[in-house]
């Protein structure tokens, strides 16, 4: 049972409506998370701006793999469903690659370094070692790329925390619960 109400279209604050309408048009429906998040135009629009900017960071397989790794650590089953769906249908990751990403890894070495680094960032709350930085740099990531990985971790954590607090009804296919793979 959700701990907050997903707004009906006529209830959405005017300052959230254009953003929510754009997502609905792009996705084809209004996810429960977004209908609830729209209650705060400030938070919702700030997140949407960050999401739009970060959609240009790295590549889609790496972004989705990071989203899976972060959502697993944060125990967000709602986001794991969303990211598993997008990883399969948009990033074209296999089921095995999705499970691997949830465990903080990837089959491709460069992506593996980014996912492992993101996993370390969320697990240690940013207290990574010099060796962790060296590993991700040695894989070919610049400091700017590393900043993008950190921003993705923060962005995914925001929605993880939001969804964990409000426990929205799932509207993406269910996946194995966090922590059980």
CSV table of C-alpha atoms in Angstrom, one decimal:
chain,number,residue,atom,x,y,z
A,1,UNK,CA,0.0,0.0,0.0
A,2,UNK,CA,1.4,3.3,-1.1
A,3,UNK,CA,2.2,5.8,1.7
A,4,UNK,CA,1.3,8.8,-0.5
A,5,UNK,CA,-1.3,9.5,-3.2
A,6,UNK,CA,-0.5,9.4,-6.8
A,7,UNK,CA,-2.2,12.5,-8.3
A,8,UNK,CA,-4.8,12.3,-10.9
A,9,UNK,CA,-4.1,14.6,-14.0
A,10,UNK,CA,-6.5,17.3,-12.8
A,11,UNK,CA,-4.8,17.4,-9.3
A,12,UNK,CA,-1.2,18.0,-10.6
A,13,UNK,CA,0.2,21.4,-9.6
A,14,UNK,CA,0.4,23.7,-12.6
A,15,UNK,CA,4.2,24.0,-12.2
A,16,UNK,CA,4.6,20.2,-12.4
A,17,UNK,CA,2.1,19.6,-15.3
A,18,UNK,CA,4.4,20.3,-18.3
A,19,UNK,CA,7.1,18.0,-16.9
A,20,UNK,CA,4.6,15.2,-16.1
A,21,UNK,CA,2.9,15.5,-19.4
A,22,UNK,CA,6.2,15.2,-21.2
A,23,UNK,CA,7.1,12.0,-19.3
A,24,UNK,CA,3.6,10.6,-20.0
A,25,UNK,CA,3.9,11.3,-23.7
A,26,UNK,CA,7.4,9.9,-23.9
A,27,UNK,CA,6.7,6.7,-21.8
A,28,UNK,CA,3.1,6.1,-22.9
A,29,UNK,CA,1.6,6.2,-19.4
A,30,UNK,CA,2.1,8.0,-16.1
A,31,UNK,CA,4.2,5.9,-13.7
A,32,UNK,CA,2.9,6.0,-10.1
A,33,UNK,CA,6.2,7.4,-8.8
A,34,UNK,CA,6.0,10.4,-11.1
A,35,UNK,CA,2.3,11.0,-10.3
A,36,UNK,CA,3.3,11.2,-6.6
A,37,UNK,CA,6.6,13.1,-7.2
A,38,UNK,CA,4.7,15.8,-9.1
A,39,UNK,CA,3.1,16.9,-5.8
A,40,UNK,CA,6.3,19.0,-5.2
A,41,UNK,CA,7.0,21.0,-8.4
A,42,UNK,CA,10.4,22.1,-6.9
A,43,UNK,CA,11.7,18.5,-6.3
A,44,UNK,CA,10.0,17.0,-9.3
A,45,UNK,CA,11.3,19.5,-11.8
A,46,UNK,CA,14.8,19.6,-10.3
A,47,UNK,CA,15.0,15.8,-10.6
A,48,UNK,CA,13.6,15.9,-14.2
A,49,UNK,CA,16.2,18.5,-15.1
A,50,UNK,CA,19.0,16.3,-13.6
A,51,UNK,CA,17.6,13.2,-15.4
A,52,UNK,CA,17.6,15.1,-18.7
A,53,UNK,CA,21.1,16.2,-18.3
A,54,UNK,CA,22.4,12.9,-17.1
A,55,UNK,CA,20.9,11.1,-20.1
A,56,UNK,CA,23.8,12.5,-22.0
A,57,UNK,CA,26.4,11.0,-19.6
A,58,UNK,CA,28.3,7.9,-20.6
A,59,UNK,CA,26.3,5.3,-22.6
A,60,UNK,CA,22.9,3.8,-22.0
A,61,UNK,CA,24.2,0.4,-21.0
A,62,UNK,CA,26.5,1.9,-18.4
A,63,UNK,CA,23.8,4.3,-17.1
A,64,UNK,CA,21.3,1.5,-16.7
A,65,UNK,CA,23.9,-0.8,-15.2
A,66,UNK,CA,24.7,1.9,-12.6
A,67,UNK,CA,21.0,2.4,-11.9
A,68,UNK,CA,20.6,-1.3,-11.2
A,69,UNK,CA,23.7,-1.5,-9.0
A,70,UNK,CA,22.6,1.6,-6.9
A,71,UNK,CA,19.0,0.4,-6.6
A,72,UNK,CA,20.1,-3.0,-5.4
A,73,UNK,CA,22.4,-1.5,-2.7
A,74,UNK,CA,19.6,0.9,-1.7
A,75,UNK,CA,17.0,-1.9,-1.7
A,76,UNK,CA,14.6,-0.1,-4.0
A,77,UNK,CA,12.3,-2.8,-5.6
A,78,UNK,CA,10.3,-0.1,-7.5
A,79,UNK,CA,13.5,1.2,-9.2
A,80,UNK,CA,14.8,-2.3,-9.8
A,81,UNK,CA,11.6,-3.0,-11.8
A,82,UNK,CA,12.0,0.2,-13.8
A,83,UNK,CA,15.7,-0.2,-14.4
A,84,UNK,CA,15.4,-3.9,-15.3
A,85,UNK,CA,12.7,-3.0,-17.8
A,86,UNK,CA,14.7,-0.2,-19.4
A,87,UNK,CA,17.9,-2.2,-19.3
A,88,UNK,CA,16.2,-5.0,-21.3
A,89,UNK,CA,14.2,-2.9,-23.7
A,90,UNK,CA,16.2,0.2,-24.2
A,91,UNK,CA,19.8,-0.7,-23.4
A,92,UNK,CA,19.4,-4.3,-24.8
A,93,UNK,CA,21.1,-5.9,-21.8
A,94,UNK,CA,20.5,-9.7,-21.4
A,95,UNK,CA,18.9,-11.1,-18.3
A,96,UNK,CA,22.3,-12.3,-17.1
A,97,UNK,CA,23.8,-8.8,-17.6
A,98,UNK,CA,21.0,-7.3,-15.6
A,99,UNK,CA,21.6,-9.7,-12.7
A,100,UNK,CA,25.4,-9.0,-13.0
A,101,UNK,CA,24.7,-5.2,-12.9
A,102,UNK,CA,22.6,-5.6,-9.8
A,103,UNK,CA,25.7,-7.3,-8.2
A,104,UNK,CA,27.9,-4.4,-9.2
A,105,UNK,CA,29.5,-5.8,-12.3
A,106,UNK,CA,29.3,-5.9,-16.0
A,107,UNK,CA,30.7,-8.3,-18.7
A,108,UNK,CA,32.5,-5.5,-20.7
A,109,UNK,CA,35.7,-4.4,-18.9
A,110,UNK,CA,35.2,-0.6,-19.2
A,111,UNK,CA,31.6,-0.7,-18.1
A,112,UNK,CA,32.5,-3.1,-15.3
A,113,UNK,CA,35.0,-0.6,-13.9
A,114,UNK,CA,32.3,2.1,-14.0
A,115,UNK,CA,29.7,-0.1,-12.3
A,116,UNK,CA,32.1,-1.3,-9.7
A,117,UNK,CA,33.1,2.3,-8.9
A,118,UNK,CA,29.4,3.3,-8.7
A,119,UNK,CA,28.8,0.4,-6.3
A,120,UNK,CA,31.8,1.4,-4.2
A,121,UNK,CA,30.5,5.1,-4.1
A,122,UNK,CA,27.1,4.1,-2.8
A,123,UNK,CA,28.3,1.4,-0.4
A,124,UNK,CA,31.0,3.7,1.1
A,125,UNK,CA,29.0,6.9,0.8
A,126,UNK,CA,31.7,8.3,-1.3
A,127,UNK,CA,34.6,7.2,0.9
A,128,UNK,CA,36.4,5.4,-2.0
A,129,UNK,CA,40.1,4.6,-1.9
A,130,UNK,CA,42.9,5.8,-4.1
A,131,UNK,CA,43.0,2.3,-5.6
A,132,UNK,CA,39.3,2.6,-6.5
A,133,UNK,CA,40.0,5.9,-8.4
A,134,UNK,CA,43.0,4.4,-10.1
A,135,UNK,CA,41.0,1.4,-11.3
A,136,UNK,CA,38.3,3.5,-12.9
A,137,UNK,CA,40.8,5.9,-14.4
A,138,UNK,CA,42.9,3.0,-15.7
A,139,UNK,CA,39.7,1.7,-17.5
A,140,UNK,CA,39.7,4.9,-19.5
A,141,UNK,CA,37.4,7.2,-17.5
A,142,UNK,CA,38.4,10.9,-17.1
A,143,UNK,CA,37.7,12.8,-13.9
A,144,UNK,CA,34.8,14.4,-15.7
A,145,UNK,CA,33.4,10.9,-16.4
A,146,UNK,CA,34.0,10.0,-12.8
A,147,UNK,CA,32.0,13.0,-11.7
A,148,UNK,CA,29.2,11.8,-14.0
A,149,UNK,CA,29.2,8.4,-12.4
A,150,UNK,CA,28.9,10.1,-9.0
A,151,UNK,CA,26.1,12.3,-10.2
A,152,UNK,CA,24.3,9.2,-11.6
A,153,UNK,CA,24.7,7.5,-8.2
A,154,UNK,CA,23.2,10.5,-6.5
A,155,UNK,CA,20.3,10.8,-9.0
A,156,UNK,CA,19.4,7.1,-8.7
A,157,UNK,CA,19.7,7.3,-4.9
A,158,UNK,CA,17.2,10.2,-4.9
A,159,UNK,CA,14.5,8.2,-6.6
A,160,UNK,CA,15.4,5.1,-4.6
A,161,UNK,CA,14.9,7.0,-1.3
A,162,UNK,CA,11.7,8.6,-2.6
A,163,UNK,CA,10.3,5.3,-3.7
A,164,UNK,CA,11.4,3.5,-0.5
A,165,UNK,CA,9.8,6.1,1.7
A,166,UNK,CA,6.5,6.3,-0.2
A,167,UNK,CA,6.3,2.6,-1.3
A,168,UNK,CA,4.5,3.3,-4.6
A,169,UNK,CA,2.3,0.6,-6.2
A,170,UNK,CA,4.5,-1.1,-8.8
A,171,UNK,CA,3.6,-0.4,-12.4
A,172,UNK,CA,6.6,-2.1,-14.1
A,173,UNK,CA,7.1,-5.8,-14.2
A,174,UNK,CA,8.1,-7.2,-10.8
A,175,UNK,CA,11.6,-8.5,-10.4
A,176,UNK,CA,13.3,-10.6,-7.7
A,177,UNK,CA,13.3,-8.5,-4.6
A,178,UNK,CA,16.5,-6.5,-3.7
A,179,UNK,CA,19.0,-8.5,-1.7
A,180,UNK,CA,17.8,-11.9,-2.9
A,181,UNK,CA,20.0,-12.4,-6.0
